[in-house]
C-alpha positions as a printed NumPy array, in Angstrom:
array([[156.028, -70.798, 118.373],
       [155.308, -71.963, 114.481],
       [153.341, -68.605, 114.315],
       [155.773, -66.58 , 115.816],
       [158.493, -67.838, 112.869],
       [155.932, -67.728, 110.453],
       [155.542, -64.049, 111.539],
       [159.639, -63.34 , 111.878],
       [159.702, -64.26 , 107.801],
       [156.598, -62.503, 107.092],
       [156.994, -59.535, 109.343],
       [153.435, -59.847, 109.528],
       [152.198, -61.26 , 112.916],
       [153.773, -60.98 , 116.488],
       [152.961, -62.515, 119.64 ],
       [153.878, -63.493, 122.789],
       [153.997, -67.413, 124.334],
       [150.98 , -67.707, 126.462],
       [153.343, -68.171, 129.524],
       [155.667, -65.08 , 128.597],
       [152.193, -63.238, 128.381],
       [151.658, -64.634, 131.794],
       [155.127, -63.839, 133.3  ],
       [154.553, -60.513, 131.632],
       [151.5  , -59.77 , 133.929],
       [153.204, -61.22 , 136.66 ],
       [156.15 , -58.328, 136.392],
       [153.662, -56.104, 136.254],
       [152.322, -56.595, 139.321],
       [155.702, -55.865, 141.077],
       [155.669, -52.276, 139.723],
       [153.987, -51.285, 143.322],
       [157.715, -51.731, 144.912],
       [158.281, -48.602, 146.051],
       [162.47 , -48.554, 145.166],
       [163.255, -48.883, 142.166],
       [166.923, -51.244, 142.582],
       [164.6  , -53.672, 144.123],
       [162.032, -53.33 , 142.277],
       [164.361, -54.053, 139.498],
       [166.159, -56.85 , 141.074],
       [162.839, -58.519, 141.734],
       [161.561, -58.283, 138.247],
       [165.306, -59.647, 137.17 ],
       [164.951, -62.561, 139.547],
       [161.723, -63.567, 138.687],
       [162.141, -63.467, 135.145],
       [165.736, -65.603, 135.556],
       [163.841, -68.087, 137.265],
       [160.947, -68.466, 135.01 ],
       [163.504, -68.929, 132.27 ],
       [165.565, -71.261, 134.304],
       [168.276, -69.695, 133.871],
       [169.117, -69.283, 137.698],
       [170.159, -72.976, 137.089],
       [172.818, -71.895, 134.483],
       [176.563, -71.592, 135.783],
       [178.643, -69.44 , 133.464],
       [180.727, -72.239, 132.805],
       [178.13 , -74.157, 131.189],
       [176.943, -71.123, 129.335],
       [180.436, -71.019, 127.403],
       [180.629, -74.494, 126.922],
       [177.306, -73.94 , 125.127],
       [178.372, -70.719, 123.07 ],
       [181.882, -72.36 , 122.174],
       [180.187, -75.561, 120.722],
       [177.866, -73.067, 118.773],
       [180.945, -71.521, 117.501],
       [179.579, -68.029, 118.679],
       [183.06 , -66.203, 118.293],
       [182.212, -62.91 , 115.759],
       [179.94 , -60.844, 118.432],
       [179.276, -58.745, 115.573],
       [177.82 , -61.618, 113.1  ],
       [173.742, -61.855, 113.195],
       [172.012, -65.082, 114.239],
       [168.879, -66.362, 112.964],
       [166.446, -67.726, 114.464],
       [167.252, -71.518, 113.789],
       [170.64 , -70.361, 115.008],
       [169.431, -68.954, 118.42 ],
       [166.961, -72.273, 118.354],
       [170.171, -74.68 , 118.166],
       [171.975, -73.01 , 120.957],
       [169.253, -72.351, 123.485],
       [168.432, -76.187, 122.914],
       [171.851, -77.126, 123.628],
       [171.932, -75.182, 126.63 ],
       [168.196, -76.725, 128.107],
       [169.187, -79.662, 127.247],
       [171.82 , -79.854, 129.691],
       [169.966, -78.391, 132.393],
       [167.784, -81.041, 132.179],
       [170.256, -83.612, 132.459],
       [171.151, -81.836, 135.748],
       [167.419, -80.956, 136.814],
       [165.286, -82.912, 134.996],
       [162.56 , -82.334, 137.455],
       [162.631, -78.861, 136.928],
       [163.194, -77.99 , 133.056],
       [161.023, -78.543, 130.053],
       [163.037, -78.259, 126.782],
       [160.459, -77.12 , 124.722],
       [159.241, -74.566, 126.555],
       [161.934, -72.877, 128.603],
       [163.565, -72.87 , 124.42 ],
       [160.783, -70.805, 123.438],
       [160.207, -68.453, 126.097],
       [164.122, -68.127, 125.881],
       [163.412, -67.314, 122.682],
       [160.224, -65.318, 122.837],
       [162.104, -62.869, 125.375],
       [165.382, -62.559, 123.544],
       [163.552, -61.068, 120.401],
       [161.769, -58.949, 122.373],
       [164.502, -57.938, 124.226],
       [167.08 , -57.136, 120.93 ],
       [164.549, -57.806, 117.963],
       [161.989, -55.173, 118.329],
       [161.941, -54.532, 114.58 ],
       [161.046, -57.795, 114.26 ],
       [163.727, -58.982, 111.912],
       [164.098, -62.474, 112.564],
       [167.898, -61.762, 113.274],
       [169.758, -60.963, 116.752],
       [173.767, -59.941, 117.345],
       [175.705, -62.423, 118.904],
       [176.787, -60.175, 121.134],
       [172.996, -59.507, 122.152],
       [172.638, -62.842, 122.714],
       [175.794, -63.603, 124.941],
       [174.699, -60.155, 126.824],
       [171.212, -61.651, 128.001],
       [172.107, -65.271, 128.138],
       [175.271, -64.57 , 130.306],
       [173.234, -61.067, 132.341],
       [170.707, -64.013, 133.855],
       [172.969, -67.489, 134.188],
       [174.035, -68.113, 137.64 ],
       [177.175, -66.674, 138.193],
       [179.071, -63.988, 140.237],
       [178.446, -60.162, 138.917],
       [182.459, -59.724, 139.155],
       [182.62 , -62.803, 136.802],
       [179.862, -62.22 , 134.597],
       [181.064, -58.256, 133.577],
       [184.66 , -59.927, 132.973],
       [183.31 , -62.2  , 130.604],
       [181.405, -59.285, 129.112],
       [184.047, -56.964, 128.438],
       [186.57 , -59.758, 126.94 ],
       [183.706, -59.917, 124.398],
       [184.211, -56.59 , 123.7  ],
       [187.878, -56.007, 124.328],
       [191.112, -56.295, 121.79 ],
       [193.804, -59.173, 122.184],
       [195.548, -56.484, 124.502],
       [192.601, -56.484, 126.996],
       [191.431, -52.678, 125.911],
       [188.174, -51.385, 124.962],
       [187.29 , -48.434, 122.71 ],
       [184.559, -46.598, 122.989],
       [182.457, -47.721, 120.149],
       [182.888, -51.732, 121.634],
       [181.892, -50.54 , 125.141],
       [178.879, -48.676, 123.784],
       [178.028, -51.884, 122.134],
       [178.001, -53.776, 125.418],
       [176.067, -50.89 , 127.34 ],
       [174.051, -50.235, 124.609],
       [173.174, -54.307, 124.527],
       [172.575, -54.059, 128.231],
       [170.452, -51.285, 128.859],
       [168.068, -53.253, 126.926],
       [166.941, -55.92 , 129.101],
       [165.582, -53.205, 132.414],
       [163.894, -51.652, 129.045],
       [161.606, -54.289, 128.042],
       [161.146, -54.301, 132.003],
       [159.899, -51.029, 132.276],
       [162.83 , -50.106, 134.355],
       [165.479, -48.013, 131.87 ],
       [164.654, -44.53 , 133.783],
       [166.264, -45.855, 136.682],
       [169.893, -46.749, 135.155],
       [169.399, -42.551, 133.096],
       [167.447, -43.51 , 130.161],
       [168.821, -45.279, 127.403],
       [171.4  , -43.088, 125.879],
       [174.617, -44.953, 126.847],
       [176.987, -42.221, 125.14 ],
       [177.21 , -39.978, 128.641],
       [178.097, -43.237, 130.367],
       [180.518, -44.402, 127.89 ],
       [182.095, -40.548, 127.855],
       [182.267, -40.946, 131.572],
       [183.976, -44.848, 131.593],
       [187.007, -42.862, 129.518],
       [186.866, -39.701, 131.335],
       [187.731, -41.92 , 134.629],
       [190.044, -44.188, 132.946],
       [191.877, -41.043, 132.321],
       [191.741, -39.491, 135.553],
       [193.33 , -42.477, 136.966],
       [196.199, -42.997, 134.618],
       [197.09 , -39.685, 135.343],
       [197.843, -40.128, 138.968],
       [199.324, -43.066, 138.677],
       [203.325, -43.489, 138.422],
       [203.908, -43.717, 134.849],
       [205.848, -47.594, 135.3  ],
       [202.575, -48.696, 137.552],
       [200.53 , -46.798, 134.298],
       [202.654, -49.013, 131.836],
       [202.214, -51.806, 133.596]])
């Protein structure tokens, strides 16, 4: 992983951990499922459990992000910074499963797939937002739960979203079935028609419903 900072301030050399490479090949192999949801799902599962992030509840995932002080989602974090927090986040999984987690590793194949994931201009720097977005899309937690906690991120005080903040969140997680091969299935990655359609319902259903229930 020394080379792979050495390349981030160099913008010289790239490379994948020799188990990423591995897990790489291994999510390859799945592309013979014949659907593509499972497909997907199966190439999801296999890389949250590689990571060990099926181990992660949600809870201890925002424990983790509020000790880190990750509040501006629109702040970049550096790679010491993503380092620090992906540490503090093994390192209580293996408290919990020591058998099961090694630090050092499951930190830089964290790591390795983040950048590749939201750094593929290799600039040594990642949102926060990009970083709660994969962390939180693969910790083990319900999908109801997991999308709340999402769109708070990207929600005023008031609990409402405009549409540059929710293209921000779509636009952060359409990346992750990218780098899986797997973006054709969800339309591509142009999030504007989905964002246009997000409002265009919104609308649709405040304007059946009574205008107190709409206030309310």
């Amino acid at each position: 992983m020394r080379e792979q900072l050495k390349g981030h301030e160099t913008q010289t050399t790239c490379w994948d951990h020799p188990k990423m490479t591995e897990l790489y090949q291994s999510l390859a192999d799945l592309n013979n499922v014949r659907f593509s949801a499972y497909r997907t799902a199966m190439k999801l599962r296999r890389l949250q459990k590689a990571l060990c992030l099926d181990l992660l509840s949600l809870s201890a995932a925002c424990d983790a992000l509020d000790q880190h002080n990750l509040k501006q989602n629109d702040q970049p974090m550096d790679i010491l910074q993503i380092i620090n927090c992906l540490t503090t986040i093994y390192d209580r999984l293996e408290q919990e499963h020591n058998n099961l987690v090694n630090v050092p590793l499951c930190v830089d194949m964290c790591l390795n797939w983040l950048l590749n994931v939201y750094d593929t201009g290799r600039t040594g720097r990642i949102r926060v937002l990009s970083f709660k977005t994969g962390i939180i899309s693969l910790c083990k937690a319900h999908l109801e739960d997991k999308y709340r906690y999402l769109f708070k991120q990207v929600a005023s005080s008031t609990g409402f979203c405009d549409q540059r903040r929710l293209g921000l969140l779509l636009h952060d997680s359409i990346q992750i079935p990218r780098q899986l091969g797997e973006v054709a299935s969800f339309g591509g990655s142009n999030i504007e028609p989905s964002v246009r359609s997000c409002f265009q319902f919104v609308r649709k259903i405040f304007s059946v419903l009574p205008r107190t229930q709409a206030q309310g």
